[in-house]
mmCIF file of C-alpha atoms in Angstrom:
data_model
loop_
_atom_site.group_PDB
_atom_site.id
_atom_site.type_symbol
_atom_site.label_atom_id
_atom_site.label_comp_id
_atom_site.label_asym_id
_atom_site.label_seq_id
_atom_site.Cartn_x
_atom_site.Cartn_y
_atom_site.Cartn_z
ATOM 1 C CA MET A 225 0.455 20.674 -3.729
ATOM 2 C CA ILE A 226 -2.180 18.147 -4.703
ATOM 3 C CA SER A 227 -1.245 14.695 -3.544
ATOM 4 C CA LEU A 228 -2.263 11.472 -5.252
ATOM 5 C CA VAL A 229 -5.830 10.610 -4.318
ATOM 6 C CA ARG A 230 -6.451 6.993 -3.391
ATOM 7 C CA ARG A 231 -9.403 5.966 -1.317
ATOM 8 C CA THR A 232 -9.316 2.301 -2.232
ATOM 9 C CA THR A 233 -12.704 0.684 -1.718
ATOM 10 C CA ALA A 234 -13.077 -1.622 -4.691
ATOM 11 C CA LEU A 235 -11.116 -2.867 -7.659
ATOM 12 C CA CYS A 236 -11.941 -1.475 -11.069
ATOM 13 C CA VAL A 237 -11.623 -3.334 -14.328
ATOM 14 C CA LEU A 238 -7.965 -4.293 -14.880
ATOM 15 C CA GLY A 239 -7.400 -4.320 -11.119
ATOM 16 C CA ALA A 240 -7.297 -0.545 -10.670
ATOM 17 C CA ALA A 241 -8.951 0.702 -7.486
ATOM 18 C CA LEU A 242 -11.548 3.399 -7.852
ATOM 19 C CA THR A 243 -10.916 6.697 -6.059
ATOM 20 C CA ALA A 244 -12.445 10.150 -5.817
ATOM 21 C CA CYS A 245 -11.787 13.848 -5.142
ATOM 22 C CA GLY A 246 -13.789 16.935 -6.051
ATOM 23 C CA THR A 247 -14.581 20.623 -6.075
ATOM 24 C CA THR A 248 -17.214 23.038 -7.353
ATOM 25 C CA GLY A 249 -17.090 26.084 -9.527
ATOM 26 C CA THR A 250 -18.953 28.215 -12.016
ATOM 27 C CA GLU A 251 -20.334 27.402 -15.411
ATOM 28 C CA VAL A 252 -17.889 28.262 -18.158
ATOM 29 C CA PRO A 253 -17.573 27.101 -21.766
ATOM 30 C CA PRO A 254 -14.883 24.423 -22.279
ATOM 31 C CA ARG A 255 -11.538 25.818 -23.364
ATOM 32 C CA PRO A 256 -10.516 24.254 -26.697
ATOM 33 C CA ALA A 257 -7.069 22.702 -26.810
ATOM 34 C CA PRO A 258 -4.862 24.657 -29.200
ATOM 35 C CA SER A 259 -3.683 22.632 -32.181
ATOM 36 C CA ALA A 260 -5.568 19.585 -30.914
ATOM 37 C CA PRO A 261 -6.034 16.820 -33.483
ATOM 38 C CA ALA A 262 -9.476 15.975 -32.097
ATOM 39 C CA PRO A 263 -12.481 18.311 -32.387
ATOM 40 C CA SER A 264 -13.607 20.296 -29.384
ATOM 41 C CA PRO A 265 -15.752 17.931 -27.263
ATOM 42 C CA SER A 266 -18.749 20.232 -27.398
ATOM 43 C CA ALA A 267 -18.233 22.150 -30.632
ATOM 44 C CA SER A 268 -21.284 23.824 -32.185
ATOM 45 C CA ARG A 269 -23.366 23.334 -29.055
ATOM 46 C CA THR A 270 -24.638 25.462 -26.223
ATOM 47 C CA PRO A 271 -21.817 25.581 -23.665
ATOM 48 C CA THR A 272 -21.915 22.521 -21.444
ATOM 49 C CA PRO A 273 -21.722 22.943 -17.665
ATOM 50 C CA THR A 274 -18.101 22.665 -16.557
ATOM 51 C CA LEU A 275 -16.146 23.815 -13.539
ATOM 52 C CA ALA A 276 -13.917 26.856 -13.420
ATOM 53 C CA PRO A 277 -10.180 26.059 -13.456
ATOM 54 C CA GLY A 278 -8.627 25.251 -10.127
ATOM 55 C CA PRO A 279 -5.753 27.099 -8.460
ATOM 56 C CA ALA A 280 -3.105 28.261 -10.951
ATOM 57 C CA GLY A 281 -5.379 27.152 -13.791
ATOM 58 C CA LEU A 282 -5.296 23.460 -12.912
ATOM 59 C CA THR A 283 -7.898 21.101 -14.381
ATOM 60 C CA PRO A 284 -10.893 21.234 -12.014
ATOM 61 C CA VAL A 285 -12.128 18.039 -10.352
ATOM 62 C CA PHE A 286 -15.775 17.215 -9.618
ATOM 63 C CA GLU A 287 -16.856 14.570 -7.117
ATOM 64 C CA HIS A 288 -20.536 15.138 -6.355
ATOM 65 C CA GLY A 289 -23.383 17.598 -6.738
ATOM 66 C CA PRO A 290 -25.321 19.552 -4.115
ATOM 67 C CA ARG A 291 -26.166 17.529 -1.041
ATOM 68 C CA THR A 292 -29.673 18.922 -0.704
ATOM 69 C CA GLY A 293 -32.430 19.867 -3.102
ATOM 70 C CA GLY A 294 -32.074 19.513 -6.844
ATOM 71 C CA THR A 295 -33.164 21.017 -10.130
ATOM 72 C CA LYS A 296 -36.511 20.916 -11.862
ATOM 73 C CA GLY A 297 -36.547 17.962 -14.213
ATOM 74 C CA GLY A 298 -38.644 17.097 -17.196
ATOM 75 C CA ALA A 299 -36.429 17.747 -20.199
ATOM 76 C CA GLU A 300 -36.193 14.864 -22.632
ATOM 77 C CA GLY A 301 -33.178 12.723 -21.870
ATOM 78 C CA GLY A 302 -32.328 14.738 -18.760
ATOM 79 C CA ALA A 303 -33.173 14.526 -15.101
ATOM 80 C CA GLU A 304 -36.449 12.796 -14.483
ATOM 81 C CA GLY A 305 -39.543 14.966 -14.272
ATOM 82 C CA GLY A 306 -40.857 16.061 -10.941
ATOM 83 C CA ALA A 307 -41.449 18.990 -8.674
ATOM 84 C CA GLU A 308 -38.851 21.610 -7.879
ATOM 85 C CA GLY A 309 -36.325 20.204 -5.391
ATOM 86 C CA GLY A 310 -35.871 16.527 -4.756
ATOM 87 C CA LYS A 311 -32.657 14.552 -4.581
ATOM 88 C CA LEU A 312 -30.486 13.959 -7.624
ATOM 89 C CA VAL A 313 -28.110 11.051 -8.176
ATOM 90 C CA ALA A 314 -25.977 10.251 -11.222
ATOM 91 C CA LEU A 315 -25.237 6.697 -12.299
ATOM 92 C CA THR A 316 -21.997 6.551 -14.280
ATOM 93 C CA PHE A 317 -20.534 3.595 -16.136
ATOM 94 C CA ASP A 318 -16.916 3.095 -17.163
ATOM 95 C CA ALA A 319 -16.558 1.378 -20.541
ATOM 96 C CA ASP A 320 -13.030 0.087 -20.016
ATOM 97 C CA MET A 321 -10.765 -1.452 -22.598
ATOM 98 C CA THR A 322 -7.008 -1.111 -22.865
ATOM 99 C CA ALA A 323 -5.037 -0.550 -26.027
ATOM 100 C CA ASP A 324 -3.657 -4.099 -25.977
ATOM 101 C CA GLN A 325 -6.839 -6.109 -25.322
ATOM 102 C CA GLY A 326 -7.800 -6.601 -28.955
ATOM 103 C CA PRO A 327 -6.710 -10.266 -28.987
ATOM 104 C CA ARG A 328 -8.901 -10.990 -25.973
ATOM 105 C CA ALA A 329 -11.890 -9.388 -27.692
ATOM 106 C CA ALA A 330 -11.118 -11.330 -30.865
ATOM 107 C CA SER A 331 -11.154 -14.563 -28.869
ATOM 108 C CA GLY A 332 -14.644 -13.841 -27.533
ATOM 109 C CA GLU A 333 -14.192 -11.830 -24.353
ATOM 110 C CA ARG A 334 -16.908 -9.193 -24.096
ATOM 111 C CA PHE A 335 -15.912 -5.726 -22.928
ATOM 112 C CA ASP A 336 -19.371 -4.323 -23.709
ATOM 113 C CA ASN A 337 -22.718 -4.867 -21.974
ATOM 114 C CA PRO A 338 -25.729 -4.345 -24.272
ATOM 115 C CA GLY A 339 -28.066 -5.785 -21.641
ATOM 116 C CA LEU A 340 -27.101 -3.052 -19.203
ATOM 117 C CA ILE A 341 -27.749 -0.295 -21.744
ATOM 118 C CA SER A 342 -31.092 -1.894 -22.599
ATOM 119 C CA ALA A 343 -32.001 -1.994 -18.902
ATOM 120 C CA LEU A 344 -31.236 1.719 -18.506
ATOM 121 C CA ARG A 345 -33.436 2.476 -21.501
ATOM 122 C CA GLU A 346 -36.225 0.241 -20.218
ATOM 123 C CA LEU A 347 -36.075 1.886 -16.787
ATOM 124 C CA LYS A 348 -35.813 5.356 -18.367
ATOM 125 C CA VAL A 349 -32.650 6.197 -16.454
ATOM 126 C CA PRO A 350 -30.340 8.924 -17.763
ATOM 127 C CA ALA A 351 -26.672 8.063 -17.326
ATOM 128 C CA THR A 352 -23.141 9.108 -18.223
ATOM 129 C CA VAL A 353 -20.799 6.589 -19.856
ATOM 130 C CA PHE A 354 -17.074 7.235 -19.452
ATOM 131 C CA MET A 355 -15.662 5.476 -22.488
ATOM 132 C CA THR A 356 -12.133 4.672 -23.553
ATOM 133 C CA GLY A 357 -11.213 5.327 -27.150
ATOM 134 C CA ARG A 358 -10.225 1.703 -27.533
ATOM 135 C CA TRP A 359 -13.735 0.618 -26.469
ATOM 136 C CA ALA A 360 -15.264 2.924 -29.094
ATOM 137 C CA GLU A 361 -13.011 1.395 -31.734
ATOM 138 C CA GLU A 362 -14.002 -2.145 -30.721
ATOM 139 C CA TYR A 363 -17.742 -1.404 -30.503
ATOM 140 C CA PRO A 364 -18.397 1.564 -32.815
ATOM 141 C CA ASP A 365 -22.073 0.720 -33.406
ATOM 142 C CA GLU A 366 -22.743 0.596 -29.677
ATOM 143 C CA ALA A 367 -20.760 3.764 -29.027
ATOM 144 C CA ARG A 368 -22.749 5.555 -31.730
ATOM 145 C CA SER A 369 -26.074 4.258 -30.402
ATOM 146 C CA ILE A 370 -25.290 5.383 -26.861
ATOM 147 C CA GLY A 371 -23.972 8.730 -28.039
ATOM 148 C CA ARG A 372 -27.056 9.480 -30.139
ATOM 149 C CA ASP A 373 -29.527 8.583 -27.382
ATOM 150 C CA PRO A 374 -30.560 11.825 -25.601
ATOM 151 C CA ARG A 375 -30.934 9.917 -22.369
ATOM 152 C CA PHE A 376 -27.180 9.287 -22.247
ATOM 153 C CA GLU A 377 -23.976 11.258 -22.563
ATOM 154 C CA ILE A 378 -20.503 9.959 -23.422
ATOM 155 C CA ALA A 379 -17.450 11.314 -21.666
ATOM 156 C CA ASN A 380 -13.728 10.579 -21.943
ATOM 157 C CA HIS A 381 -11.992 7.805 -19.990
ATOM 158 C CA SER A 382 -8.683 8.080 -21.933
ATOM 159 C CA TYR A 383 -7.794 6.171 -25.053
ATOM 160 C CA SER A 384 -5.841 3.315 -23.532
ATOM 161 C CA HIS A 385 -6.966 3.082 -19.874
ATOM 162 C CA TYR A 386 -3.333 3.505 -18.902
ATOM 163 C CA ALA A 387 -2.718 5.424 -15.666
ATOM 164 C CA TYR A 388 -1.794 9.098 -15.539
ATOM 165 C CA THR A 389 0.391 8.584 -12.453
ATOM 166 C CA ASP A 390 3.015 6.074 -11.446
ATOM 167 C CA ASP A 391 2.078 3.204 -9.136
ATOM 168 C CA CYS A 392 -1.637 3.218 -9.917
ATOM 169 C CA TYR A 393 -2.662 -0.262 -8.827
ATOM 170 C CA GLY A 394 -0.552 -2.031 -11.413
ATOM 171 C CA LEU A 395 -1.833 -0.200 -14.499
ATOM 172 C CA PRO A 396 0.649 0.651 -17.253
ATOM 173 C CA THR A 397 1.346 4.375 -17.269
ATOM 174 C CA VAL A 398 1.157 7.209 -19.780
ATOM 175 C CA SER A 399 4.154 9.535 -19.713
ATOM 176 C CA ALA A 400 3.482 13.201 -18.957
ATOM 177 C CA ASP A 401 4.246 14.263 -22.523
ATOM 178 C CA ARG A 402 1.610 11.848 -23.872
ATOM 179 C CA MET A 403 -1.258 12.516 -21.452
ATOM 180 C CA ARG A 404 -2.913 15.160 -23.566
ATOM 181 C CA SER A 405 -2.527 13.227 -26.820
ATOM 182 C CA ASP A 406 -3.971 10.112 -25.126
ATOM 183 C CA LEU A 407 -7.072 12.081 -24.104
ATOM 184 C CA GLU A 408 -7.379 13.662 -27.552
ATOM 185 C CA ARG A 409 -6.972 10.280 -29.241
ATOM 186 C CA ALA A 410 -10.065 9.089 -27.396
ATOM 187 C CA TYR A 411 -12.094 12.018 -28.772
ATOM 188 C CA THR A 412 -10.823 11.139 -32.244
ATOM 189 C CA ALA A 413 -12.041 7.553 -31.748
ATOM 190 C CA PHE A 414 -15.461 8.839 -30.683
ATOM 191 C CA GLU A 415 -15.672 10.983 -33.808
ATOM 192 C CA LYS A 416 -14.774 8.046 -36.050
ATOM 193 C CA ALA A 417 -17.421 5.907 -34.350
ATOM 194 C CA GLY A 418 -20.047 8.564 -35.074
ATOM 195 C CA VAL A 419 -20.552 9.849 -31.525
ATOM 196 C CA PRO A 420 -22.007 13.315 -32.174
ATOM 197 C CA HIS A 421 -21.323 15.299 -29.006
ATOM 198 C CA PRO A 422 -18.925 13.729 -26.473
ATOM 199 C CA MET A 423 -18.791 15.724 -23.273
ATOM 200 C CA PRO A 424 -15.825 17.788 -22.031
ATOM 201 C CA TYR A 425 -15.491 15.525 -18.994
ATOM 202 C CA PHE A 426 -12.586 13.205 -18.212
ATOM 203 C CA ARG A 427 -12.287 10.329 -15.762
ATOM 204 C CA PHE A 428 -8.753 9.308 -14.847
ATOM 205 C CA PRO A 429 -8.059 5.583 -15.305
ATOM 206 C CA GLY A 430 -7.929 4.030 -11.869
ATOM 207 C CA GLY A 431 -8.999 7.370 -10.449
ATOM 208 C CA CYS A 432 -5.309 8.229 -10.008
ATOM 209 C CA TYR A 433 -4.098 11.757 -10.576
ATOM 210 C CA ASP A 434 -1.682 14.292 -9.140
ATOM 211 C CA LYS A 435 -0.820 17.938 -9.711
ATOM 212 C CA ALA A 436 1.339 17.098 -12.728
ATOM 213 C CA ALA A 437 -1.567 15.288 -14.440
ATOM 214 C CA LEU A 438 -3.934 18.175 -13.739
ATOM 215 C CA GLU A 439 -1.381 20.579 -15.198
ATOM 216 C CA GLU A 440 -0.894 18.506 -18.353
ATOM 217 C CA LEU A 441 -4.631 18.424 -19.081
ATOM 218 C CA SER A 442 -5.406 22.018 -18.157
ATOM 219 C CA ALA A 443 -5.203 23.292 -21.750
ATOM 220 C CA THR A 444 -7.807 20.784 -22.964
ATOM 221 C CA GLY A 445 -10.657 22.473 -21.070
ATOM 222 C CA VAL A 446 -12.014 19.238 -19.579
ATOM 223 C CA THR A 447 -13.474 18.890 -16.110
ATOM 224 C CA ALA A 448 -12.168 15.790 -14.348
ATOM 225 C CA VAL A 449 -15.048 13.759 -12.920
ATOM 226 C CA GLN A 450 -14.529 11.379 -10.031
ATOM 227 C CA TRP A 451 -17.242 9.974 -7.718
ATOM 228 C CA ASP A 452 -18.287 9.598 -4.110
ATOM 229 C CA VAL A 453 -19.951 6.155 -4.268
ATOM 230 C CA VAL A 454 -17.985 3.080 -5.348
ATOM 231 C CA SER A 455 -20.412 0.341 -6.342
ATOM 232 C CA GLY A 456 -17.930 -2.505 -6.044
ATOM 233 C CA ASP A 457 -19.323 -4.125 -9.184
ATOM 234 C CA ALA A 458 -15.900 -4.850 -10.702
ATOM 235 C CA PHE A 459 -15.288 -8.600 -10.576
ATOM 236 C CA ALA A 460 -18.260 -8.989 -8.217
ATOM 237 C CA THR A 461 -20.464 -12.068 -8.365
ATOM 238 C CA ASP A 462 -22.880 -11.165 -5.538
ATOM 239 C CA ALA A 463 -25.373 -8.686 -6.966
ATOM 240 C CA ASP A 464 -27.111 -8.270 -3.611
ATOM 241 C CA ALA A 465 -23.885 -7.176 -1.934
ATOM 242 C CA VAL A 466 -23.188 -4.606 -4.657
ATOM 243 C CA THR A 467 -26.764 -3.343 -4.431
ATOM 244 C CA ARG A 468 -26.424 -2.854 -0.670
ATOM 245 C CA GLN A 469 -23.134 -1.014 -1.114
ATOM 246 C CA VAL A 470 -24.689 1.417 -3.568
ATOM 247 C CA LEU A 471 -27.819 2.019 -1.505
ATOM 248 C CA ASP A 472 -25.789 2.496 1.668
ATOM 249 C CA GLY A 473 -23.495 5.012 -0.017
ATOM 250 C CA VAL A 474 -25.870 7.214 -2.005
ATOM 251 C CA ARG A 475 -26.611 10.706 -0.716
ATOM 252 C CA PRO A 476 -28.203 13.658 -2.509
ATOM 253 C CA GLY A 477 -25.901 14.720 -5.325
ATOM 254 C CA SER A 478 -23.963 11.442 -5.404
ATOM 255 C CA VAL A 479 -22.009 10.209 -8.399
ATOM 256 C CA VAL A 480 -22.019 6.399 -8.466
ATOM 257 C CA VAL A 481 -19.310 4.589 -10.425
ATOM 258 C CA MET A 482 -20.121 1.263 -12.087
ATOM 259 C CA HIS A 483 -18.882 -0.530 -15.187
ATOM 260 C CA CYS A 484 -20.177 -1.329 -18.651
ATOM 261 C CA THR A 485 -17.997 -4.408 -19.177
ATOM 262 C CA ARG A 486 -19.616 -7.836 -19.138
ATOM 263 C CA SER A 487 -16.476 -9.890 -18.633
ATOM 264 C CA ALA A 488 -15.271 -7.928 -15.600
ATOM 265 C CA ALA A 489 -18.560 -6.686 -14.126
ATOM 266 C CA PRO A 490 -21.124 -9.399 -14.816
ATOM 267 C CA VAL A 491 -23.745 -8.424 -12.214
ATOM 268 C CA THR A 492 -24.104 -4.716 -13.032
ATOM 269 C CA GLU A 493 -27.339 -5.032 -14.989
ATOM 270 C CA GLN A 494 -28.903 -6.969 -12.109
ATOM 271 C CA VAL A 495 -27.710 -4.317 -9.645
ATOM 272 C CA VAL A 496 -29.189 -1.489 -11.720
ATOM 273 C CA ARG A 497 -32.552 -3.246 -11.900
ATOM 274 C CA ALA A 498 -32.587 -3.456 -8.087
ATOM 275 C CA VAL A 499 -31.090 -0.058 -7.238
ATOM 276 C CA VAL A 500 -33.196 2.124 -9.547
ATOM 277 C CA PRO A 501 -36.665 1.353 -8.134
ATOM 278 C CA GLU A 502 -35.402 1.512 -4.557
ATOM 279 C CA LEU A 503 -33.756 4.912 -5.006
ATOM 280 C CA ARG A 504 -36.897 6.194 -6.696
ATOM 281 C CA ARG A 505 -38.896 4.936 -3.734
ATOM 282 C CA GLN A 506 -36.582 6.970 -1.504
ATOM 283 C CA GLY A 507 -37.317 10.116 -3.494
ATOM 284 C CA TYR A 508 -34.232 10.232 -5.718
ATOM 285 C CA ARG A 509 -34.282 11.344 -9.337
ATOM 286 C CA PHE A 510 -31.628 10.266 -11.817
ATOM 287 C CA ALA A 511 -29.518 12.770 -13.714
ATOM 288 C CA LYS A 512 -26.510 12.885 -15.988
ATOM 289 C CA VAL A 513 -23.218 14.265 -14.726
ATOM 290 C CA SER A 514 -23.726 17.445 -16.741
ATOM 291 C CA GLU A 515 -26.882 18.155 -14.785
ATOM 292 C CA LEU A 516 -25.180 17.610 -11.457
ATOM 293 C CA ILE A 517 -22.392 19.983 -12.450
ATOM 294 C CA GLY A 518 -24.997 22.514 -13.548
ATOM 295 C CA ALA A 519 -26.774 22.127 -10.206
ATOM 296 C CA ALA A 520 -23.464 22.563 -8.367
ATOM 297 C CA ASN A 521 -22.781 25.752 -10.308
ATOM 298 C CA GLY A 522 -26.202 27.043 -9.286
ATOM 299 C CA HIS A 523 -25.335 26.443 -5.636
ATOM 300 C CA ALA A 524 -21.882 28.043 -5.833
#
């Protein structure tokens, strides 16, 4: 029985604490959801690295890549070039927005962060953005721009940012019979925004999941992606403290969770500009989540 995973180390946007749990597996093509209203996340593409289903066919969960070595980089938009080996790290950014926050956006609150995306481009850092469908609807031009940039990949963070378990740090919840449709609705929003190839990866809102949630999503073919380094950028005002937390936590293969939401994570751009050169100095190379999963499959 898989119990609810909650290693609370920092609050995420909307007050949800970020948590993590993971596994490894073999590379398999994503399994399309039968009768799904949204297109397959990686249709008409070379199969994307995913994990094999867990016990009894449960949705697999990925936390981090191999702890030593790495893969040979150099492909455009992928891991940074370098010699065989090295240490890979993935920076991931949650683009959070709930289904009911439209009035706040209309009144001027910013749930996007163009400066952060510009900084990643300037620093030539590949990254994975876990986006809610509601965010894509609010900022379709930005979603499309991120999705069409080969340096980035967009993955699913639900449509509404409502929790997939009860008692998930105060988040509203999605009932079991609506979990799959909530995920699929996000892919539909990405398609409408013009995102060409969203990834078959899913990040649970608040990081909260249990066996029932993994069962409900198993037919969609997604790999659930958590993390092993919590940046603490949500609601933070001390960029130096967040920078130290990231640098202290990163190990080879780490997945770092941050946020792409100006109003709730105002120092993230500053943190990225400090963390990236220091990790490079330490011999790390930046990769997207897909590359870490591919590297994990190669070490299975």
